[in-house]
Tab-separated table of C-alpha atoms in Angstrom:
chain	number	residue	atom	x	y	z
V	2	MET	CA	-47.638	23.321	-15.069
V	3	GLN	CA	-46.158	24.679	-18.056
V	4	SER	CA	-42.824	24.437	-16.522
V	5	CYS	CA	-43.420	20.701	-15.734
V	6	ILE	CA	-44.131	20.197	-19.563
V	7	ASP	CA	-41.331	22.153	-20.571
V	8	SER	CA	-38.693	20.690	-18.351
V	9	LYS	CA	-39.163	17.426	-19.961
V	10	VAL	CA	-38.145	15.317	-16.990
V	11	PHE	CA	-41.451	13.736	-16.021
V	12	SER	CA	-42.828	10.723	-17.773
V	13	GLU	CA	-46.113	11.378	-16.295
V	14	ILE	CA	-47.754	14.612	-14.865
V	15	ILE	CA	-50.614	14.123	-12.547
V	16	ILE	CA	-52.996	17.022	-11.752
V	17	ALA	CA	-54.787	16.349	-8.585
V	18	CYS	CA	-58.039	18.420	-7.993
V	19	ASP	CA	-61.348	18.069	-6.280
V	20	SER	CA	-63.386	19.925	-9.034
V	21	ASP	CA	-64.928	18.330	-12.075
V	22	LYS	CA	-65.565	21.734	-13.608
V	23	TYR	CA	-61.909	22.600	-13.344
V	24	ILE	CA	-60.626	19.257	-14.474
V	25	SER	CA	-62.784	19.771	-17.555
V	26	TYR	CA	-61.667	23.214	-18.279
V	27	LEU	CA	-57.623	21.879	-17.907
V	28	LYS	CA	-58.539	19.196	-20.289
V	29	LYS	CA	-59.512	21.551	-22.897
V	30	ILE	CA	-56.662	23.789	-22.684
V	31	ILE	CA	-53.842	20.896	-22.394
V	32	LYS	CA	-55.433	18.313	-24.750
V	33	ASP	CA	-52.182	17.906	-26.640
V	34	HIS	CA	-50.055	16.442	-23.833
V	35	LEU	CA	-50.238	12.839	-23.774
V	36	ASN	CA	-48.377	12.377	-20.423
V	37	ILE	CA	-50.683	14.430	-18.369
V	38	THR	CA	-53.570	12.602	-16.380
V	39	PHE	CA	-56.021	13.835	-13.985
V	40	TYR	CA	-56.843	12.498	-10.456
V	41	LYS	CA	-60.217	13.336	-8.701
V	42	ARG	CA	-59.315	13.725	-5.117
V	43	SER	CA	-61.500	11.867	-2.727
V	44	LYS	CA	-63.796	13.809	-0.193
V	45	LYS	CA	-61.582	12.953	2.576
V	46	SER	CA	-58.382	14.465	0.844
V	47	SER	CA	-60.381	17.337	-0.500
V	48	LEU	CA	-61.284	18.885	3.023
V	49	ASN	CA	-59.981	22.352	3.941
V	50	ASN	CA	-57.715	20.562	6.519
V	51	SER	CA	-56.483	17.767	4.326
V	52	GLN	CA	-52.594	17.615	4.308
V	53	THR	CA	-50.648	17.473	0.816
V	54	GLU	CA	-49.228	14.218	2.099
V	55	GLU	CA	-52.426	12.665	2.422
V	56	VAL	CA	-53.343	13.673	-1.303
V	57	LEU	CA	-49.842	12.331	-2.484
V	58	LEU	CA	-50.259	9.027	-0.612
V	59	GLU	CA	-53.807	8.526	-1.795
V	60	ILE	CA	-52.629	9.043	-5.710
V	61	LEU	CA	-49.744	6.714	-4.987
V	62	ARG	CA	-52.027	4.056	-3.672
V	63	LYS	CA	-54.693	4.365	-6.145
V	64	LYS	CA	-52.609	4.322	-9.243
V	65	LYS	CA	-50.600	1.746	-7.739
V	66	ILE	CA	-47.051	3.725	-8.381
V	67	LYS	CA	-44.174	2.073	-6.425
V	68	ASN	CA	-40.488	2.460	-6.891
V	69	THR	CA	-40.322	5.646	-8.765
V	70	ILE	CA	-39.267	9.322	-8.331
V	71	CYS	CA	-42.259	11.488	-7.409
V	72	ALA	CA	-42.050	15.252	-7.225
V	73	LEU	CA	-44.633	17.736	-5.937
V	74	VAL	CA	-45.081	21.168	-7.748
V	75	GLN	CA	-47.696	23.003	-6.291
V	76	ALA	CA	-50.083	25.558	-8.235
V	77	THR	CA	-49.331	27.971	-5.424
V	78	SER	CA	-45.701	28.220	-6.511
V	79	PRO	CA	-45.969	29.812	-10.032
V	80	LEU	CA	-42.481	31.199	-10.090
V	81	ILE	CA	-40.888	27.816	-10.511
V	82	ASP	CA	-39.560	27.510	-14.091
V	83	LYS	CA	-38.392	24.648	-16.176
V	84	LYS	CA	-34.620	25.457	-15.143
V	85	ASP	CA	-35.597	24.960	-11.478
V	86	ILE	CA	-37.128	21.734	-12.009
V	87	LYS	CA	-34.367	20.458	-14.250
V	88	ASP	CA	-31.944	21.629	-11.900
V	89	SER	CA	-33.469	20.078	-8.827
V	90	PHE	CA	-34.159	16.720	-10.799
V	91	ASN	CA	-30.412	16.562	-11.709
V	92	TYR	CA	-29.204	17.272	-8.216
V	93	PHE	CA	-31.509	14.703	-6.991
V	94	LEU	CA	-30.039	12.084	-9.257
V	95	LYS	CA	-26.510	13.151	-8.658
V	96	LYS	CA	-26.770	12.967	-4.918
V	97	LYS	CA	-29.046	9.871	-4.975
V	98	ILE	CA	-31.201	11.322	-2.436
């Protein structure tokens, strides 16, 4: 999460979670970042066998996000740093992927 903030390439960072307790905790420690919003996953997308794509599509539909660049940075990839994010974003823009 900190790498996403430090990269300064995102106009909005959405943290998806199925736990009110975890969302409440995160809100306390990152309250100074205005471009971070929280998304409470539905019961359907919070199942053990739910796919990441299902969560992404749910967020895009519910928040009515269209025609924009969307990136997925998983909490299970803690070694990603701001340089990785910036380099990937710039590569994406350069190659017009």
